[in-house]
Amino acid sequence: MKRIIKYALIAAAALSMQSCLFEQKDLFEESSSVRLDKLMENAKSTLISSEDGWLLEMYPEGSQRYGGYAFIMKFDADQQVTVYSEIASKFNVPATSLYKLSSEDGACLTFDTYNEYIHFFSTPNSSRYQAYEGEFEFIVCDVKSDLITLRGTKTLNTMYMRKFSGDPVAYLESVAAEEEAILVSGFKGNVGGKEIVGELDIDNRQVTVTSGDQTYETAYAIVPGGIRFYEPAADINAISIDIDGNIAITDGASVGTALLAVYPEGYRKYNEFNGKYEFTFWYSATASGAFPCRLTATGDGTTYRMTGVAGWDADGKYDETNDVYDVILTYSKSKGNLSMLLQNLTKNGEPVMYNKRYVGITPLQATKDGATSGYLSFESNAGVMTVWNGDETNPEYVLKNNGSVAGRNFDAFWVSTYSGPTQTSATRSSGSSLPVNYKFFGKTHLVWKPSLLKKIGD
């Protein structure tokens, strides 16, 4: 019976395909191969016709979870493409490579020689074996004189090439300036007679808009003066945002509607954490201590270096000159706080090693206050975050679980050694054999109850 059903389904599918072919003959005067050739010719002539190139907002990964990034591409008739991108360290330095149009899966645009910008999201490394699941091959879906619609062959994300006019360097500088200007965590207002609330995740370029009982989630790309959504959200396609928090709809059913900016509670700008602190810590249910440390912005807009952490000598006394490693704190632009996360420890940018093993800190959910056992997490975003007391004159920061791993409440870190650069349960061994000055504040574990960073100077 199973065989009969299987063959019946195959026969039905074959008849369906045959029917589609007959319909195509009736609908189109030209064969599919002729139409494909014309599409490819039109695509190439259109690509090279734009003197200043094309703006592509590239969305890697199938759910667009990293957001969209600007690429400006100039195509020539010799199959060469010159690319400028916001991911470049220098906007005025383009990357040149080759492209081709082929008919493998329809009209297909492929960047078939390495380009450091185009291939960035699809080039694996030791920490990202799938890279960012990016694209360098696109199906050409539609060609107009000023807009080319593409679909990624792996992600199936729909992307658009918009005819570009102007200076690519100036455009990308405007995008970078806008990224710095966006400090809001969201927006709210009345759109089309409905109250809406929008939440921005500016670290990952995502937006969530709630309108009544409907919620829309989509990614976005940054454009000069604002952001453009990957998909419409509550009839909004794009908004403008300036450094003063003025927000308005620039594309959608209610163009020109002003929205109110929303800022996260306790928000701190990136450069406001610099300085010297007293760090209060707990290493058992009843025992605590404190030591001075310094937070220094690395200048990349996303991280801080905390020095003076491992400062115990062989007699168990604190010595801030005995500084064997740094702890890197991650800044969240969307939340305005710092996080201490799972990491291998470094000093001057180089891995800290002991007996040819990597030294790292691993988030722990202790079984009870002061316990030296519990749930260790090897997830990259697990850890604790700062919560500011709101006092500009005497800033203090409580450290608490960042809520990144559902059902877990991380309240400690464990110092361990690892046989490789990636922390896993298989590569981990106890850090108890480490010299005392390598241990986390002289201990192999630290319990937050909660701990406190209190600023004591510049």
PDB file of N, CA, C and O in Angstrom, residues 316-348:
ATOM      1  N   GLY A 316      49.359  36.019  50.000  1.00  0.00           N
ATOM      2  CA  GLY A 316      47.928  36.323  50.029  1.00  0.00           C
ATOM      3  C   GLY A 316      47.611  37.788  50.231  1.00  0.00           C
ATOM      4  O   GLY A 316      46.476  38.137  50.540  1.00  0.00           O
ATOM      5  N   LYS A 317      48.602  38.657  50.040  1.00  0.00           N
ATOM      6  CA  LYS A 317      48.375  40.091  50.193  1.00  0.00           C
ATOM      7  C   LYS A 317      48.205  40.736  48.821  1.00  0.00           C
ATOM      8  O   LYS A 317      48.882  40.370  47.865  1.00  0.00           O
ATOM      9  N   TYR A 318      47.314  41.712  48.759  1.00  0.00           N
ATOM     10  CA  TYR A 318      47.049  42.368  47.479  1.00  0.00           C
ATOM     11  C   TYR A 318      48.204  43.279  47.090  1.00  0.00           C
ATOM     12  O   TYR A 318      48.714  44.045  47.907  1.00  0.00           O
ATOM     13  N   ASP A 319      48.602  43.195  45.827  1.00  0.00           N
ATOM     14  CA  ASP A 319      49.672  44.023  45.286  1.00  0.00           C
ATOM     15  C   ASP A 319      49.274  44.391  43.858  1.00  0.00           C
ATOM     16  O   ASP A 319      49.336  43.554  42.961  1.00  0.00           O
ATOM     17  N   GLU A 320      48.851  45.648  43.652  1.00  0.00           N
ATOM     18  CA  GLU A 320      48.306  46.013  42.336  1.00  0.00           C
ATOM     19  C   GLU A 320      49.360  45.997  41.245  1.00  0.00           C
ATOM     20  O   GLU A 320      49.025  46.017  40.056  1.00  0.00           O
ATOM     21  N   THR A 321      50.638  45.930  41.595  1.00  0.00           N
ATOM     22  CA  THR A 321      51.678  45.825  40.558  1.00  0.00           C
ATOM     23  C   THR A 321      51.802  44.391  40.036  1.00  0.00           C
ATOM     24  O   THR A 321      52.398  44.161  38.998  1.00  0.00           O
ATOM     25  N   ASN A 322      51.250  43.445  40.774  1.00  0.00           N
ATOM     26  CA  ASN A 322      51.316  42.033  40.376  1.00  0.00           C
ATOM     27  C   ASN A 322      50.112  41.731  39.481  1.00  0.00           C
ATOM     28  O   ASN A 322      49.177  41.047  39.863  1.00  0.00           O
ATOM     29  N   ASP A 323      50.153  42.273  38.270  1.00  0.00           N
ATOM     30  CA  ASP A 323      48.979  42.304  37.394  1.00  0.00           C
ATOM     31  C   ASP A 323      49.215  41.349  36.222  1.00  0.00           C
ATOM     32  O   ASP A 323      49.788  41.728  35.205  1.00  0.00           O
ATOM     33  N   VAL A 324      48.772  40.105  36.355  1.00  0.00           N
ATOM     34  CA  VAL A 324      49.147  39.081  35.372  1.00  0.00           C
ATOM     35  C   VAL A 324      48.163  38.949  34.221  1.00  0.00           C
ATOM     36  O   VAL A 324      48.471  38.320  33.218  1.00  0.00           O
ATOM     37  N   TYR A 325      46.968  39.522  34.349  1.00  0.00           N
ATOM     38  CA  TYR A 325      46.029  39.465  33.225  1.00  0.00           C
ATOM     39  C   TYR A 325      45.013  40.600  33.313  1.00  0.00           C
ATOM     40  O   TYR A 325      44.884  41.272  34.327  1.00  0.00           O
ATOM     41  N   ASP A 326      44.329  40.799  32.196  1.00  0.00           N
ATOM     42  CA  ASP A 326      43.235  41.763  32.126  1.00  0.00           C
ATOM     43  C   ASP A 326      41.918  41.003  32.012  1.00  0.00           C
ATOM     44  O   ASP A 326      41.879  39.896  31.480  1.00  0.00           O
ATOM     45  N   VAL A 327      40.854  41.625  32.488  1.00  0.00           N
ATOM     46  CA  VAL A 327      39.501  41.127  32.237  1.00  0.00           C
ATOM     47  C   VAL A 327      38.841  42.103  31.263  1.00  0.00           C
ATOM     48  O   VAL A 327      38.882  43.316  31.477  1.00  0.00           O
ATOM     49  N   ILE A 328      38.270  41.577  30.198  1.00  0.00           N
ATOM     50  CA  ILE A 328      37.614  42.414  29.200  1.00  0.00           C
ATOM     51  C   ILE A 328      36.128  42.507  29.521  1.00  0.00           C
ATOM     52  O   ILE A 328      35.449  41.497  29.698  1.00  0.00           O
ATOM     53  N   LEU A 329      35.627  43.737  29.629  1.00  0.00           N
ATOM     54  CA  LEU A 329      34.211  43.997  29.848  1.00  0.00           C
ATOM     55  C   LEU A 329      33.599  44.482  28.536  1.00  0.00           C
ATOM     56  O   LEU A 329      34.201  45.300  27.835  1.00  0.00           O
ATOM     57  N   THR A 330      32.433  43.973  28.204  1.00  0.00           N
ATOM     58  CA  THR A 330      31.786  44.279  26.932  1.00  0.00           C
ATOM     59  C   THR A 330      30.725  45.358  27.128  1.00  0.00           C
ATOM     60  O   THR A 330      29.846  45.233  27.985  1.00  0.00           O
ATOM     61  N   TYR A 331      30.811  46.410  26.312  1.00  0.00           N
ATOM     62  CA  TYR A 331      29.846  47.510  26.394  1.00  0.00           C
ATOM     63  C   TYR A 331      28.676  47.247  25.454  1.00  0.00           C
ATOM     64  O   TYR A 331      28.853  46.882  24.286  1.00  0.00           O
ATOM     65  N   SER A 332      27.458  47.425  25.977  1.00  0.00           N
ATOM     66  CA  SER A 332      26.245  47.317  25.167  1.00  0.00           C
ATOM     67  C   SER A 332      25.735  48.713  24.858  1.00  0.00           C
ATOM     68  O   SER A 332      25.323  49.450  25.759  1.00  0.00           O
ATOM     69  N   LYS A 333      25.765  49.074  23.593  1.00  0.00           N
ATOM     70  CA  LYS A 333      25.292  50.404  23.223  1.00  0.00           C
ATOM     71  C   LYS A 333      23.786  50.522  23.390  1.00  0.00           C
ATOM     72  O   LYS A 333      23.260  51.600  23.651  1.00  0.00           O
ATOM     73  N   SER A 334      23.068  49.407  23.237  1.00  0.00           N
ATOM     74  CA  SER A 334      21.614  49.474  23.367  1.00  0.00           C
ATOM     75  C   SER A 334      21.170  49.589  24.827  1.00  0.00           C
ATOM     76  O   SER A 334      20.113  50.149  25.115  1.00  0.00           O
ATOM     77  N   LYS A 335      21.974  49.075  25.762  1.00  0.00           N
ATOM     78  CA  LYS A 335      21.611  49.125  27.180  1.00  0.00           C
ATOM     79  C   LYS A 335      22.422  50.140  27.967  1.00  0.00           C
ATOM     80  O   LYS A 335      22.043  50.502  29.079  1.00  0.00           O
ATOM     81  N   GLY A 336      23.549  50.572  27.417  1.00  0.00           N
ATOM     82  CA  GLY A 336      24.385  51.529  28.124  1.00  0.00           C
ATOM     83  C   GLY A 336      25.033  50.952  29.363  1.00  0.00           C
ATOM     84  O   GLY A 336      25.197  51.647  30.367  1.00  0.00           O
ATOM     85  N   ASN A 337      25.423  49.668  29.318  1.00  0.00           N
ATOM     86  CA  ASN A 337      26.059  49.050  30.482  1.00  0.00           C
ATOM     87  C   ASN A 337      27.240  48.192  30.052  1.00  0.00           C
ATOM     88  O   ASN A 337      27.524  48.032  28.858  1.00  0.00           O
ATOM     89  N   LEU A 338      27.943  47.649  31.046  1.00  0.00           N
ATOM     90  CA  LEU A 338      29.070  46.755  30.805  1.00  0.00           C
ATOM     91  C   LEU A 338      28.712  45.352  31.265  1.00  0.00           C
ATOM     92  O   LEU A 338      27.969  45.178  32.235  1.00  0.00           O
ATOM     93  N   SER A 339      29.259  44.357  30.575  1.00  0.00           N
ATOM     94  CA  SER A 339      29.055  42.962  30.973  1.00  0.00           C
ATOM     95  C   SER A 339      30.394  42.263  31.101  1.00  0.00           C
ATOM     96  O   SER A 339      31.325  42.522  30.336  1.00  0.00           O
ATOM     97  N   MET A 340      30.484  41.397  32.098  1.00  0.00           N
ATOM     98  CA  MET A 340      31.606  40.482  32.205  1.00  0.00           C
ATOM     99  C   MET A 340      31.097  39.121  31.744  1.00  0.00           C
ATOM    100  O   MET A 340      30.149  38.584  32.326  1.00  0.00           O
ATOM    101  N   LEU A 341      31.722  38.575  30.710  1.00  0.00           N
ATOM    102  CA  LEU A 341      31.232  37.365  30.073  1.00  0.00           C
ATOM    103  C   LEU A 341      32.298  36.281  30.076  1.00  0.00           C
ATOM    104  O   LEU A 341      33.468  36.532  30.403  1.00  0.00           O
ATOM    105  N   LEU A 342      31.892  35.086  29.707  1.00  0.00           N
ATOM    106  CA  LEU A 342      32.826  33.989  29.497  1.00  0.00           C
ATOM    107  C   LEU A 342      33.973  34.466  28.619  1.00  0.00           C
ATOM    108  O   LEU A 342      33.749  35.104  27.593  1.00  0.00           O
ATOM    109  N   GLN A 343      35.207  34.158  29.012  1.00  0.00           N
ATOM    110  CA  GLN A 343      36.355  34.600  28.206  1.00  0.00           C
ATOM    111  C   GLN A 343      37.629  33.902  28.629  1.00  0.00           C
ATOM    112  O   GLN A 343      37.785  33.483  29.773  1.00  0.00           O
ATOM    113  N   ASN A 344      38.548  33.796  27.676  1.00  0.00           N
ATOM    114  CA  ASN A 344      39.919  33.466  27.992  1.00  0.00           C
ATOM    115  C   ASN A 344      40.627  34.763  28.331  1.00  0.00           C
ATOM    116  O   ASN A 344      40.406  35.796  27.686  1.00  0.00           O
ATOM    117  N   LEU A 345      41.470  34.730  29.342  1.00  0.00           N
ATOM    118  CA  LEU A 345      42.109  35.941  29.830  1.00  0.00           C
ATOM    119  C   LEU A 345      43.294  36.323  28.947  1.00  0.00           C
ATOM    120  O   LEU A 345      43.958  35.469  28.357  1.00  0.00           O
ATOM    121  N   THR A 346      43.523  37.637  28.846  1.00  0.00           N
ATOM    122  CA  THR A 346      44.612  38.141  28.013  1.00  0.00           C
ATOM    123  C   THR A 346      45.440  39.152  28.794  1.00  0.00           C
ATOM    124  O   THR A 346      45.007  39.681  29.820  1.00  0.00           O
ATOM    125  N   LYS A 347      46.629  39.408  28.270  1.00  0.00           N
ATOM    126  CA  LYS A 347      47.473  40.482  28.781  1.00  0.00           C
ATOM    127  C   LYS A 347      48.133  41.141  27.586  1.00  0.00           C
ATOM    128  O   LYS A 347      48.796  40.466  26.797  1.00  0.00           O
ATOM    129  N   ASN A 348      47.901  42.445  27.436  1.00  0.00           N
ATOM    130  CA  ASN A 348      48.405  43.170  26.275  1.00  0.00           C
ATOM    131  C   ASN A 348      47.969  42.527  24.963  1.00  0.00           C
ATOM    132  O   ASN A 348      48.718  42.475  23.984  1.00  0.00           O
TER     133      ASN A 348
END
